XYZ file of C-alpha atoms in Angstrom:
651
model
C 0.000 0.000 0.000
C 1.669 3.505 -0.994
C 1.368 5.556 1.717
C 1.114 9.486 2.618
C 4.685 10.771 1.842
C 5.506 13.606 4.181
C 8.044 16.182 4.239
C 12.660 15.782 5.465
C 13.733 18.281 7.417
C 16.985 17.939 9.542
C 17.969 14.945 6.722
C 18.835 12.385 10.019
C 17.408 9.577 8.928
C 16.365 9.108 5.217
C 17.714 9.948 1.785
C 15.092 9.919 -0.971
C 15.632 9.758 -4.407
C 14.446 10.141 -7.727
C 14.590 8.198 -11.093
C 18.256 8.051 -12.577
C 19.592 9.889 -15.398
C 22.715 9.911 -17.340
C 23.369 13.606 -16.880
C 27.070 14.383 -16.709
C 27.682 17.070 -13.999
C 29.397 20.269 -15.697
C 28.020 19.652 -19.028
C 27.678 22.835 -20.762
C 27.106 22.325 -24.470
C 28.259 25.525 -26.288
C 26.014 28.010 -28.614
C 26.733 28.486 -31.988
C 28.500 31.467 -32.626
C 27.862 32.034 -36.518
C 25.417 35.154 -35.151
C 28.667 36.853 -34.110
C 28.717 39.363 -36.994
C 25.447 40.326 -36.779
C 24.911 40.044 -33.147
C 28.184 41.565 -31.848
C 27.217 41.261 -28.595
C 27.781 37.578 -29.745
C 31.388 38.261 -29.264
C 32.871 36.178 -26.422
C 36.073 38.214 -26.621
C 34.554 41.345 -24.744
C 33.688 41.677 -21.261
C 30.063 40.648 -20.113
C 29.458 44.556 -19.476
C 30.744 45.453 -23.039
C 28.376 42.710 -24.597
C 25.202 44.067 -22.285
C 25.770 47.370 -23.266
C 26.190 46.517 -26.932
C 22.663 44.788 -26.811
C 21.183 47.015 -24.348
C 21.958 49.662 -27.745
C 19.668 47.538 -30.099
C 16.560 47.355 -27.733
C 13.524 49.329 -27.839
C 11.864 50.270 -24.405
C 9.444 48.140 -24.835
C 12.178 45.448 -25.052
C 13.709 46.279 -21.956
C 10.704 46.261 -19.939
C 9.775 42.948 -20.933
C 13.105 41.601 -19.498
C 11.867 43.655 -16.178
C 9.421 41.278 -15.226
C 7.693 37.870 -15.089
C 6.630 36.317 -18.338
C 4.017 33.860 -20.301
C 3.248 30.575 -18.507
C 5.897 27.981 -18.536
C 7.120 24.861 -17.262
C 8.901 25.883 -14.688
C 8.528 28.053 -11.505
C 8.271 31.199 -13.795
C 9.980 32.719 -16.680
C 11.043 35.759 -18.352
C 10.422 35.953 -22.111
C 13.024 35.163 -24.645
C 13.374 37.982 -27.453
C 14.468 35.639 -30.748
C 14.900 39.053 -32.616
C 17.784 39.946 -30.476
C 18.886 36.493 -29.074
C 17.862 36.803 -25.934
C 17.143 33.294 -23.810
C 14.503 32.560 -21.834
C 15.264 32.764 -18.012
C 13.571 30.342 -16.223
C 13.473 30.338 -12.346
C 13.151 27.138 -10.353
C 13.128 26.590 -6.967
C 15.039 25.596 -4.649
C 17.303 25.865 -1.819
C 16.734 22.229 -0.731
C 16.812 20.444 -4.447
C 14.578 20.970 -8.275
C 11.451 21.990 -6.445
C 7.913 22.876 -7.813
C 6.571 19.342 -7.751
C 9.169 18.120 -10.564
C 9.918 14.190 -10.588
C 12.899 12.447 -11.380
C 15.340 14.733 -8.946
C 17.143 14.181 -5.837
C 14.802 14.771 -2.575
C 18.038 16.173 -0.947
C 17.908 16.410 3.462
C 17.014 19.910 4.307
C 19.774 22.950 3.953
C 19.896 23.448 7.418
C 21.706 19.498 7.561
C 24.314 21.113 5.379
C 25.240 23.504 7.645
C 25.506 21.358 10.510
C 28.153 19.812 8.675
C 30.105 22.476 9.583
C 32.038 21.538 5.998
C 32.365 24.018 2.942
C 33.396 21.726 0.368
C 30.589 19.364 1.716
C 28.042 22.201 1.163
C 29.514 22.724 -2.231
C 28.968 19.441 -3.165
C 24.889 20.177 -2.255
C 25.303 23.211 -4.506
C 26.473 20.781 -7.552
C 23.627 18.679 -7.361
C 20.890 21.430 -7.179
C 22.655 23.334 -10.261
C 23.195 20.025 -12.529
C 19.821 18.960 -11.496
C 18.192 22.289 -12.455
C 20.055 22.690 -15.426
C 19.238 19.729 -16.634
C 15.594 20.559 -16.067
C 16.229 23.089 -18.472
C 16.628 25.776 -15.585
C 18.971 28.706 -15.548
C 18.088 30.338 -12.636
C 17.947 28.570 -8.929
C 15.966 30.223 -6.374
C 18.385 29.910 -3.552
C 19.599 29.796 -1.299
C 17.920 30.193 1.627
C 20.501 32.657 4.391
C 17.870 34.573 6.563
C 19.245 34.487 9.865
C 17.130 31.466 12.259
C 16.029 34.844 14.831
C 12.949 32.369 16.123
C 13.296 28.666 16.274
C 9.349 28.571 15.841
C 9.845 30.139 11.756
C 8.348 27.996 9.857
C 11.035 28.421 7.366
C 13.657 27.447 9.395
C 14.328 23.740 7.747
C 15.878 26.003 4.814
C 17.611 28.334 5.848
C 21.167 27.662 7.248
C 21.122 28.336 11.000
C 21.247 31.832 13.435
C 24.774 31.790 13.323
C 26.153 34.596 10.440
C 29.180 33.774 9.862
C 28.103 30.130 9.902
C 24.963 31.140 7.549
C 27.452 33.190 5.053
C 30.573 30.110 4.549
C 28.170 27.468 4.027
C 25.197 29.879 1.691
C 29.072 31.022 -0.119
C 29.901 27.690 -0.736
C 26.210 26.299 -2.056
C 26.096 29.651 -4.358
C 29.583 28.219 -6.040
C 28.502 25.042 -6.002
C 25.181 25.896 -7.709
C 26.951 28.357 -10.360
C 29.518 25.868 -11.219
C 26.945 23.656 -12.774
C 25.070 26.303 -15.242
C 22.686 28.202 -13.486
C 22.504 31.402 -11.800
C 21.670 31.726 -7.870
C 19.038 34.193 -6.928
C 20.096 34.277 -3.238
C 17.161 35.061 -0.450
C 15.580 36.897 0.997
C 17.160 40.319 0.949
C 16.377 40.995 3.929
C 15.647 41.194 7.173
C 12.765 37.971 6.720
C 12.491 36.096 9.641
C 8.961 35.185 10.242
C 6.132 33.981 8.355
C 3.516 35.601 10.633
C 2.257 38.814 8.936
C 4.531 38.334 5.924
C 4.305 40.865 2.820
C 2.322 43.111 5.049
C 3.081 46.570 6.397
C 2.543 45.330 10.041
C 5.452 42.698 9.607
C 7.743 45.643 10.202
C 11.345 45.472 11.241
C 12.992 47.789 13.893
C 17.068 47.684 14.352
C 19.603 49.653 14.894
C 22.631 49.759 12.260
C 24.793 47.901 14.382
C 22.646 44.897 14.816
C 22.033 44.485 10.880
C 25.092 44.880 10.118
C 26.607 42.093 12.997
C 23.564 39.681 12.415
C 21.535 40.113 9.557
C 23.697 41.144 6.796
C 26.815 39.331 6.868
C 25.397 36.410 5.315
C 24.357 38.269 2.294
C 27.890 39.846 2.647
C 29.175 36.595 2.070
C 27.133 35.584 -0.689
C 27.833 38.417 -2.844
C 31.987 38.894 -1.970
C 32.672 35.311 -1.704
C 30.224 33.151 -3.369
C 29.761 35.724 -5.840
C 26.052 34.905 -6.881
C 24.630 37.110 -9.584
C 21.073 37.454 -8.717
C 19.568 38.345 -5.123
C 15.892 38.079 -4.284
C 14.273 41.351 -2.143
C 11.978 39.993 0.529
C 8.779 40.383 1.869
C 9.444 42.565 5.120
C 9.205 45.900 5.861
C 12.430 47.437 7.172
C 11.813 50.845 9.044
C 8.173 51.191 7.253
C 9.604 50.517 3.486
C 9.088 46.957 1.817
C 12.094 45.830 0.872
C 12.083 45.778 -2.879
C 11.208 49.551 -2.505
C 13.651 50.177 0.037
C 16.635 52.454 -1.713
C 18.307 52.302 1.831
C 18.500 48.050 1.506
C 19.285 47.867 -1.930
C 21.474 50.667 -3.612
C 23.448 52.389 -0.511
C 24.037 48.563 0.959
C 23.550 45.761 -1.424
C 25.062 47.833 -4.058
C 27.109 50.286 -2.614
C 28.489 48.690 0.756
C 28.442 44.804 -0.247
C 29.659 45.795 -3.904
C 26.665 43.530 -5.779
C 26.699 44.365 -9.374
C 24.210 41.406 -9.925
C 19.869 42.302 -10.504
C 17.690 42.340 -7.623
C 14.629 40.079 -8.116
C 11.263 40.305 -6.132
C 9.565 37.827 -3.891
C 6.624 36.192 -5.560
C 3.996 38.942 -4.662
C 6.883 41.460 -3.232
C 6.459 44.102 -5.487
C 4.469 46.914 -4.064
C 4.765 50.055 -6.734
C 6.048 51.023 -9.961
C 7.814 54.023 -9.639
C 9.414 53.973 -5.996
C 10.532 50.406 -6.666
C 11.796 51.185 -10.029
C 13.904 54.305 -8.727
C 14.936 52.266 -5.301
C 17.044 49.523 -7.387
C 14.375 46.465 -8.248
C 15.608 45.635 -11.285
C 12.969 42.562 -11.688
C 9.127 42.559 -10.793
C 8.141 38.552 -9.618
C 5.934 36.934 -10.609
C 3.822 38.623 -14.016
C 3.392 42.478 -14.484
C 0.971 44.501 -11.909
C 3.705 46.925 -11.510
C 6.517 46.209 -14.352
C 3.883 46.099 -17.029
C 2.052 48.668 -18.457
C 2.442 50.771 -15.149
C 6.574 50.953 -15.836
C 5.889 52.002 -19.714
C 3.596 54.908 -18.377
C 6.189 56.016 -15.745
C 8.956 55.626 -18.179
C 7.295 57.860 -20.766
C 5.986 60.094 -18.173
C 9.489 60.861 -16.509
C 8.928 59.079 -13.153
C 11.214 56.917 -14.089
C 13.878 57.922 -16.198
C 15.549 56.057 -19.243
C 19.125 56.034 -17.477
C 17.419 53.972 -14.520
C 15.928 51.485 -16.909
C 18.633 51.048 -18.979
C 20.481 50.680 -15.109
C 18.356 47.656 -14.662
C 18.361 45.875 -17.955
C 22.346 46.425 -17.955
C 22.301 44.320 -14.948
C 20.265 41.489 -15.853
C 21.671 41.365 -18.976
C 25.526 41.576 -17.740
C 24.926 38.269 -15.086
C 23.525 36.697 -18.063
C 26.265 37.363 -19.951
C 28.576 36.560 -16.971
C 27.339 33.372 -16.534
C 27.627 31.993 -19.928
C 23.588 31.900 -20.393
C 23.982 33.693 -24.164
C 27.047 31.279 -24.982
C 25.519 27.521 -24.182
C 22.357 25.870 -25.383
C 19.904 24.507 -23.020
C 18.774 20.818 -24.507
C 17.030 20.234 -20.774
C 13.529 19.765 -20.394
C 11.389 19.438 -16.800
C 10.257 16.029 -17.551
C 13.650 15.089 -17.479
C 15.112 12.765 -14.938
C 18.032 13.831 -14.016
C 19.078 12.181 -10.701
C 22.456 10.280 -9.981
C 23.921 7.325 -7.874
C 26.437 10.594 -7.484
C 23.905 12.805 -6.374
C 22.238 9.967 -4.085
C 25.565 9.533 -2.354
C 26.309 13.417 -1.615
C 22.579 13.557 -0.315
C 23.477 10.546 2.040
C 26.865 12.212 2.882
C 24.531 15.397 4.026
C 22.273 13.509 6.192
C 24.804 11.124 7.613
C 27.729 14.631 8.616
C 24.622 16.912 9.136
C 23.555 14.814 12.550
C 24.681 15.417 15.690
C 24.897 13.213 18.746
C 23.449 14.753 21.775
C 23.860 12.197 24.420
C 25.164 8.491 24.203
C 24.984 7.332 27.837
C 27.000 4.158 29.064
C 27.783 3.523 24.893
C 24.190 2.423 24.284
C 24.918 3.391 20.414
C 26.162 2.012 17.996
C 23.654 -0.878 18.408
C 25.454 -4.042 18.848
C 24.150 -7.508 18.896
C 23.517 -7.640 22.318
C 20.256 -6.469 20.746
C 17.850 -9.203 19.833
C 15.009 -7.151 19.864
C 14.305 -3.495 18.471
C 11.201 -1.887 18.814
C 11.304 0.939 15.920
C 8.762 3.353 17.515
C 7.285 6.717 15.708
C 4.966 7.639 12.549
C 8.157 9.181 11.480
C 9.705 5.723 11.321
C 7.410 4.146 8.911
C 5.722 5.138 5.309
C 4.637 8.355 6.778
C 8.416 9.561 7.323
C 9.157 13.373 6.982
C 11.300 13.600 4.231
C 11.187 17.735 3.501
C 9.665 20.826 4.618
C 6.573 22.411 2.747
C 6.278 25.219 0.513
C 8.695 26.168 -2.097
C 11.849 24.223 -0.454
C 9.568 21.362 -0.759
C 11.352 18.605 -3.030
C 9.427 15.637 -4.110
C 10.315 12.284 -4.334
C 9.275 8.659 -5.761
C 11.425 6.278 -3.591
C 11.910 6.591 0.025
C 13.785 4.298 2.317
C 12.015 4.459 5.699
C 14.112 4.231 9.039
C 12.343 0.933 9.883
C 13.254 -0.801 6.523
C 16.954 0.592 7.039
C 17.184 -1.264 10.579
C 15.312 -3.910 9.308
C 17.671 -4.288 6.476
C 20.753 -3.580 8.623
C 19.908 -6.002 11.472
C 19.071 -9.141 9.326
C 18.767 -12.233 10.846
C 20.891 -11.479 13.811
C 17.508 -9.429 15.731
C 14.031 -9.017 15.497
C 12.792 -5.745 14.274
C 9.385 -4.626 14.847
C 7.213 -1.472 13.934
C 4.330 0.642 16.318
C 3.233 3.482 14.258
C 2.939 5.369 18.374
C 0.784 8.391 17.079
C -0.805 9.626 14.381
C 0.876 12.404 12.241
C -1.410 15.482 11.519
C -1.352 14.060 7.362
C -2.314 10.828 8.180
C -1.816 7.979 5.903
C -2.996 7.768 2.011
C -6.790 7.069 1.833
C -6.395 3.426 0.836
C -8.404 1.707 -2.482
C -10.198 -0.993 -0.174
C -12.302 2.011 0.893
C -13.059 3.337 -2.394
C -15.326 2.632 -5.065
C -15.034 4.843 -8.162
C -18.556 6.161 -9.335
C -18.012 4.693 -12.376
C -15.876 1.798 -13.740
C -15.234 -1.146 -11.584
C -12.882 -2.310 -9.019
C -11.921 0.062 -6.109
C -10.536 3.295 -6.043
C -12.408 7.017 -7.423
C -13.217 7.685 -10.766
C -10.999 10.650 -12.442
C -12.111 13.335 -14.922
C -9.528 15.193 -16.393
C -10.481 18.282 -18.204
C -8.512 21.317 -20.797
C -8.557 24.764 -18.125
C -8.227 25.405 -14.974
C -12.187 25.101 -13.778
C -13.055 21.600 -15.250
C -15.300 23.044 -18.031
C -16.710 21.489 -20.911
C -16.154 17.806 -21.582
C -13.369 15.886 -20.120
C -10.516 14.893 -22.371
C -9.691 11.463 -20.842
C -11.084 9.567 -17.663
C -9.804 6.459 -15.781
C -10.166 4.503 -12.507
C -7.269 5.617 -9.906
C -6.688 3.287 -6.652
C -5.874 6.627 -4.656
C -5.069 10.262 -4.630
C -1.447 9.754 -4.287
C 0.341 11.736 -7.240
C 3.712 13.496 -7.976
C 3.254 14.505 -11.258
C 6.191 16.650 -11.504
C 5.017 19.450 -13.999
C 4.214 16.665 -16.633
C 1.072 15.621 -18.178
C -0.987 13.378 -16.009
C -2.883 11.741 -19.089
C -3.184 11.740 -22.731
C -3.467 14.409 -24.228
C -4.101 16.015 -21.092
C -1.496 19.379 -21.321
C 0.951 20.121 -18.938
C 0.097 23.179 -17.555
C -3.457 24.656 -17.298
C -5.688 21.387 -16.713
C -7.805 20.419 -14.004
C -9.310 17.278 -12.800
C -11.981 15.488 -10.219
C -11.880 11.866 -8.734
C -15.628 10.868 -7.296
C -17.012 7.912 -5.850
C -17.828 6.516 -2.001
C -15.614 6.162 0.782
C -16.553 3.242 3.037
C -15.354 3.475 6.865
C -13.708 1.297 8.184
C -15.146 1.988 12.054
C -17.080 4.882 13.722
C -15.975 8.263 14.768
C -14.039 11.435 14.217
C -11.932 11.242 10.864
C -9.583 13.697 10.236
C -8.607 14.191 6.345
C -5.185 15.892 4.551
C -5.280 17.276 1.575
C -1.834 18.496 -0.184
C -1.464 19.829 -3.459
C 0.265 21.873 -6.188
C -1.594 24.240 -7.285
C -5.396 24.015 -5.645
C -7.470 21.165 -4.428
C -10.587 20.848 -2.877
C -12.460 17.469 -0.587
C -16.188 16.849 -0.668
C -17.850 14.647 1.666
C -21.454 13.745 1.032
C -21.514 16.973 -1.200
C -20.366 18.961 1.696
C -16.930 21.277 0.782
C -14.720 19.972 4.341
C -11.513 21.259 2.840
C -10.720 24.173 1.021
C -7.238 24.270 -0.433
C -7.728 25.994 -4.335
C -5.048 28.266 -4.589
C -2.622 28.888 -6.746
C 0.314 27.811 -4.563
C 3.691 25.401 -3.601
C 2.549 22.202 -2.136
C 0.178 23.204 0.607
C -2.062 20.843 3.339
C -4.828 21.181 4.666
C -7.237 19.742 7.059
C -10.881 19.246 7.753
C -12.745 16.715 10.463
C -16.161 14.681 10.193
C -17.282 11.911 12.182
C -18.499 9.014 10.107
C -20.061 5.328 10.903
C -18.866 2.121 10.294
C -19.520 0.620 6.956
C -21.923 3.050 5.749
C -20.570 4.737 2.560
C -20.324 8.334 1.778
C -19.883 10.237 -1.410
C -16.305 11.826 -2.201
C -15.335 13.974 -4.184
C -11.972 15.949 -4.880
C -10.782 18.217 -6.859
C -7.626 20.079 -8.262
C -6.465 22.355 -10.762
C -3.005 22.884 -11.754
C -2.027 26.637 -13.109
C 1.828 25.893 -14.378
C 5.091 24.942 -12.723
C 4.958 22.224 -10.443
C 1.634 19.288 -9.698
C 0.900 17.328 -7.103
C -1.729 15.767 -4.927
C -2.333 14.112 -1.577
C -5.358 12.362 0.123
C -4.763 10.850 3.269
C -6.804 10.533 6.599
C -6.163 9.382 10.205
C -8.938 6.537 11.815
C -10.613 6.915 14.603
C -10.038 4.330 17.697
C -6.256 2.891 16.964
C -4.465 2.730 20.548
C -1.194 3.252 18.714
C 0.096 4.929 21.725
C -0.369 2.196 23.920
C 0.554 -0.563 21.031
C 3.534 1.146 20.969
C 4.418 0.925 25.058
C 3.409 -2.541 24.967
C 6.083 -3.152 22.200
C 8.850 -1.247 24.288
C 8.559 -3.359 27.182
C 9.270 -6.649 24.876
C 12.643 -4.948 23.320
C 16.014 -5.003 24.513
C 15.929 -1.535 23.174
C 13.229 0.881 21.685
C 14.171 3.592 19.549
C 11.669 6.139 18.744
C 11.356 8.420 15.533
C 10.128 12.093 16.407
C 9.619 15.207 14.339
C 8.317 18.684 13.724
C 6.444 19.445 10.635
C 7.719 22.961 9.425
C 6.681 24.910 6.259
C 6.640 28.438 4.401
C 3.380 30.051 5.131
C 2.517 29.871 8.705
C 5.136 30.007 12.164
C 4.907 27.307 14.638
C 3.362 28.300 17.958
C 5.581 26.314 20.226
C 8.938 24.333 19.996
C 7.269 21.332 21.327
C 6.867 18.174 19.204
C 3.420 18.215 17.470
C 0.953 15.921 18.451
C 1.757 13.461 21.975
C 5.536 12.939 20.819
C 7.021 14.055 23.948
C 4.143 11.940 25.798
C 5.280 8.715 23.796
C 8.787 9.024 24.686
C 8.310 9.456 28.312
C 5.904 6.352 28.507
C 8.370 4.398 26.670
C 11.663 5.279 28.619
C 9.498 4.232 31.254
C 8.810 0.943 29.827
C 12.405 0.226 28.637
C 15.172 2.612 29.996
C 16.859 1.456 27.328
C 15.245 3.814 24.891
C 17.166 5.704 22.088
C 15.041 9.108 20.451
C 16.013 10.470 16.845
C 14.884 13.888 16.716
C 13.840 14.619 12.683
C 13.314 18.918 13.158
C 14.579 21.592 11.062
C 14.828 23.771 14.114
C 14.885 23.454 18.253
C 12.117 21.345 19.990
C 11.818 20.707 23.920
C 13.192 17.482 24.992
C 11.434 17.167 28.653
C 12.442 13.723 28.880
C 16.129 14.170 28.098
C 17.212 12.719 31.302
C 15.062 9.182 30.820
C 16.875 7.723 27.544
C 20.075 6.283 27.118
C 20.565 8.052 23.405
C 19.218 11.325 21.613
């Protein structure tokens, strides 16, 4: 049975990876050159500025401005137009800091940054960097969004998993050495999120408003960016959503052009945050050189300020320049993208530096009278924890989020490891908030036969008209990856609905996930109990119902997918399992239990506590007390309370 897969955030204890590919790390194949004479900017021989300036000559404004901000749909996370009069490639941004995000399949599910930087190791980190570039170049990227170096301020951001820790000068070698790492392989980094973004409460809102004095920016929140620019010398920078001293930041002159530019020395373009731009002219004249994602504000409203003289030609030309010199300086105009974001592009390589990650990125809080490593003293192991078994966290949500196809669980591993010299067994301990996948022996499609739902996949966004192709699915369990999900189904713009009756398996209070990339949306006996249609990163929600026994309901969900990544999740949690007690009784049988914890983290919303979600810290207690010889393996992009720290032998 496939089960709910759930996102890695610390990287301790799985690697998951993707399909394998071929793809040769470095490859770069070169652009013909016969243009040269009539495209001088074509020329190789002169400098990157020389060759923007030369093009920058040959454009019209309206040229310029279309470079300025987001572009038609595409297959990737977004693009900016190519210009085929003038030679100009397509830039297409793809996320992320953590791997080839946006729901694309066939990459490596990489642990979270913030293992990387507990490595403590800058060629390690630069390693992480190669596979993200390769992988997104092969995907036909060119421009990574990341990494990830806002300061950890609050262990409770939800963004924590991603970034790379609240030390700066820890933050700024390893987010140097990804950059490099990532640049070496093709694409440019668009390093985040300039700055001063620590919190997801309140975010791109007036209200999330940051108060500091000089001296603390400059000693906590900037030398990571410091870093990024001198030393990893990354060519695009990404303006966040805060407010610093009552200006956003991507109209905040102060941020951009009398530090980023001036003090720091970038000479690289300044991108938005999805949503960040909040004007035309005062961003235009404060340094953003690129409006993300589409054209509210860098559309039409940039032409009329242009030809009004709000904005002046020498400040767009300023920002074109830019953009145009880092492509330029990073070889976009002088290779030929043969990529696509079907491809699979994952490595045994790439699989081995993600294990190196997880293994150098844990750390060994307490190992009391040697009870690890495990040695065959142990003839029985009680593997204890949802996040030891199919529903393992294997990434943080949002736009880090990095999907994968294959996952090795911790309880297979020991299982595996162990062999016949012990006995390995499994208590699932608690339920995790996503539950497990919604299982085919409880469905029955509303038409065709068998079990499962009954799909309808339709041309558009709103499922209009007639459906192009249907077909009996056993669940809602799907990483599409930005591909078709049918024939002749299209890639980007579609939308789909599964219906039929769920049957329940006892009586009581059932409480249903649904994840997706872009929107989705749950029915239960025609009744909407979640709402999740947006267009978004992977995003779960939940919604509660009590249901009887063996009396079947209707179901019905839908989704619609609007570009870049897809992706889709049903799962549930049943009523009346005493997993928690299961998983004592298994303890006391063990020579030694060893219990899986987490913390589910995400972009979007700020955890309220640092305590383990659900009974966690409940489960461990009541085990050490059934076996004191009880090891925990703590799976959290950030701090959590450990209240039983003095009852287990390991941690």
């Amino acid at each position: 049975m496939r089960r709910r897969r759930r996102p890695l955030l610390s990287g301790v204890v799985a690697v998951a990876v993707a399909a394998l590919a071929a793809l040769t790390a470095g490859t770069l194949p070169a652009r013909s050159a016969d243009a040269g004479a009539a495209r001088p900017w074509m020329s190789a021989a002169d400098t990157p500025g020389q060759r923007a300036d030369a093009l920058l000559a040959q454009m019209t404004t309206a040229e310029k401005i279309t470079m300025m901000h987001g572009g038609a749909q595409c297959a990737w996370g977004a693009c900016v137009d190519a210009n085929t009069r003038l030679g100009i490639p397509q830039l297409r941004l793809q996320d992320g800091p953590a791997g080839v995000a946006d729901g694309a399949g066939g990459v490596t599910q990489l642990p979270a940054p913030v293992a990387a930087a507990a490595s403590f190791d800058r060629d390690l980190a630069t390693s992480y960097g190669q596979v993200i570039g390769n992988e997104a170049w092969g995907k036909g990227a060119n421009i990574v969004l990341g990494p990830t170096i806002n300061i950890v301020r609050d262990p409770r951001w939800g963004r924590a998993f991603e970034s790379l820790s609240e030390d700066p000068y820890l933050a700024g070698e390893v987010g140097a050495a990804d950059i490099r790492g990532i640049q070496s392989q093709g694409p440019m980094a668009q390093v985040k999120h300039y700055a001063d973004y620590n919190q997801e409460t309140n975010r791109n809102n007036p209200s999330d408003n940051v108060i500091m004095n000089d001296r603390t920016q400059r000693e906590i929140y900037l030398p990571a960016f410091e870093a990024a620019v001198q030393q990893g010398q990354a060519y695009s920078v990404m303006c966040s959503y805060a407010s610093v001293a009552g200006t956003y930041a991507c109209e905040n002159s102060q941020l951009i052009q009398q530090v980023l530019e001036g003090d720091l020395g970038f000479t690289g373009f300044v991108t938005s945050d999805w949503g960040g731009t909040h004007s035309t002219v005062a961003s235009a004249n404060a340094g953003l050189d690129q409006e993300m994602n589409g054209q509210d504000f860098y559309g039409t409203a940039l032409t009329n300020a242009v030809n009004s003289g709000q904005v002046s030609i020498a400040t767009l030309d300023g920002h074109v320049r830019r953009i145009l010199t880092s492509m330029f300086a990073s070889g976009l105009f002088d290779t030929t993208q043969t990529g696509t974001i079907t491809a699979p592009v994952s490595t045994a390589a790439h699989q081995a530096t993600a294990r190196q990650v997880a293994e150098e990125g844990s750390v060994l809080l307490k190992n009391a009278g040697s009870a690890l490593p495990l040695g065959t003293a142990n003839k029985k192991i009680a593997v204890i924890g949802d996040d030891a078994g199919p529903n393992a966290l294997t990434a943080g949500a949002g736009s880090a989020h990095v999907g994968s196809s294959s996952i090795v669980t911790p309880y297979s591993a020991l299982v595996s490891r162990a062999g016949s010299g012990a006995a390995v067994t499994y208590s699932q301990g608690y339920a995790s908030p996503g539950g497990e996948i919604v299982d085919s022996p409880y469905l029955t499609p509303s038409q065709g036969s068998g079990h499962g739902l009954y799909g309808q996949f339709y041309n558009g966004t709103a499922m209009g008209g007639t459906a192009i192709t249907s077909r009996v699915d056993p669940t809602v369990n799907f990483l599409w990856g930005g591909a078709s999900p049918a024939g002749g189904v299209p890639a980007n713009g579609w939308s789909a609905k599964w219906t039929g009756t769920l049957t329940p398996p006892s009586t009581g209070s059932y409480t249903f996930a649904l994840s997706s990339d872009d929107g989705s949306r749950l029915f239960i006996n025609g009744q909407q109990l979640i709402n999740n249609w947006a267009d978004q990163p992977r995003t779960t929600k939940t919604g509660t119902v009590t249901l009887t026994a063996g009396q079947p309901v209707s179901i019905e969900v839908d989704y619609f997918n609007d570009g870049g990544g897809s992706e889709l999740e049903l799962g549930w949690q049943v009523p009346n399992q005493d997993l928690h007690g299961q998983a004592v009784t298994a303890a006391k049988a063990a020579d030694t239990a060893v219990v899986f914890v987490d913390k589910s983290e995400g972009e979007g919303a700020d955890l309220s506590d640092i305590d383990l979600s659900a009974d966690q810290n409940q489960l461990v207690t009541d085990v050490a007390a059934a076996n004191p010889n009880t090891i925990v393996v703590i799976n959290s992009g950030s701090a959590v309370t450990m209240p039983w720290v003095g009852s287990v032998r390991g941690i």
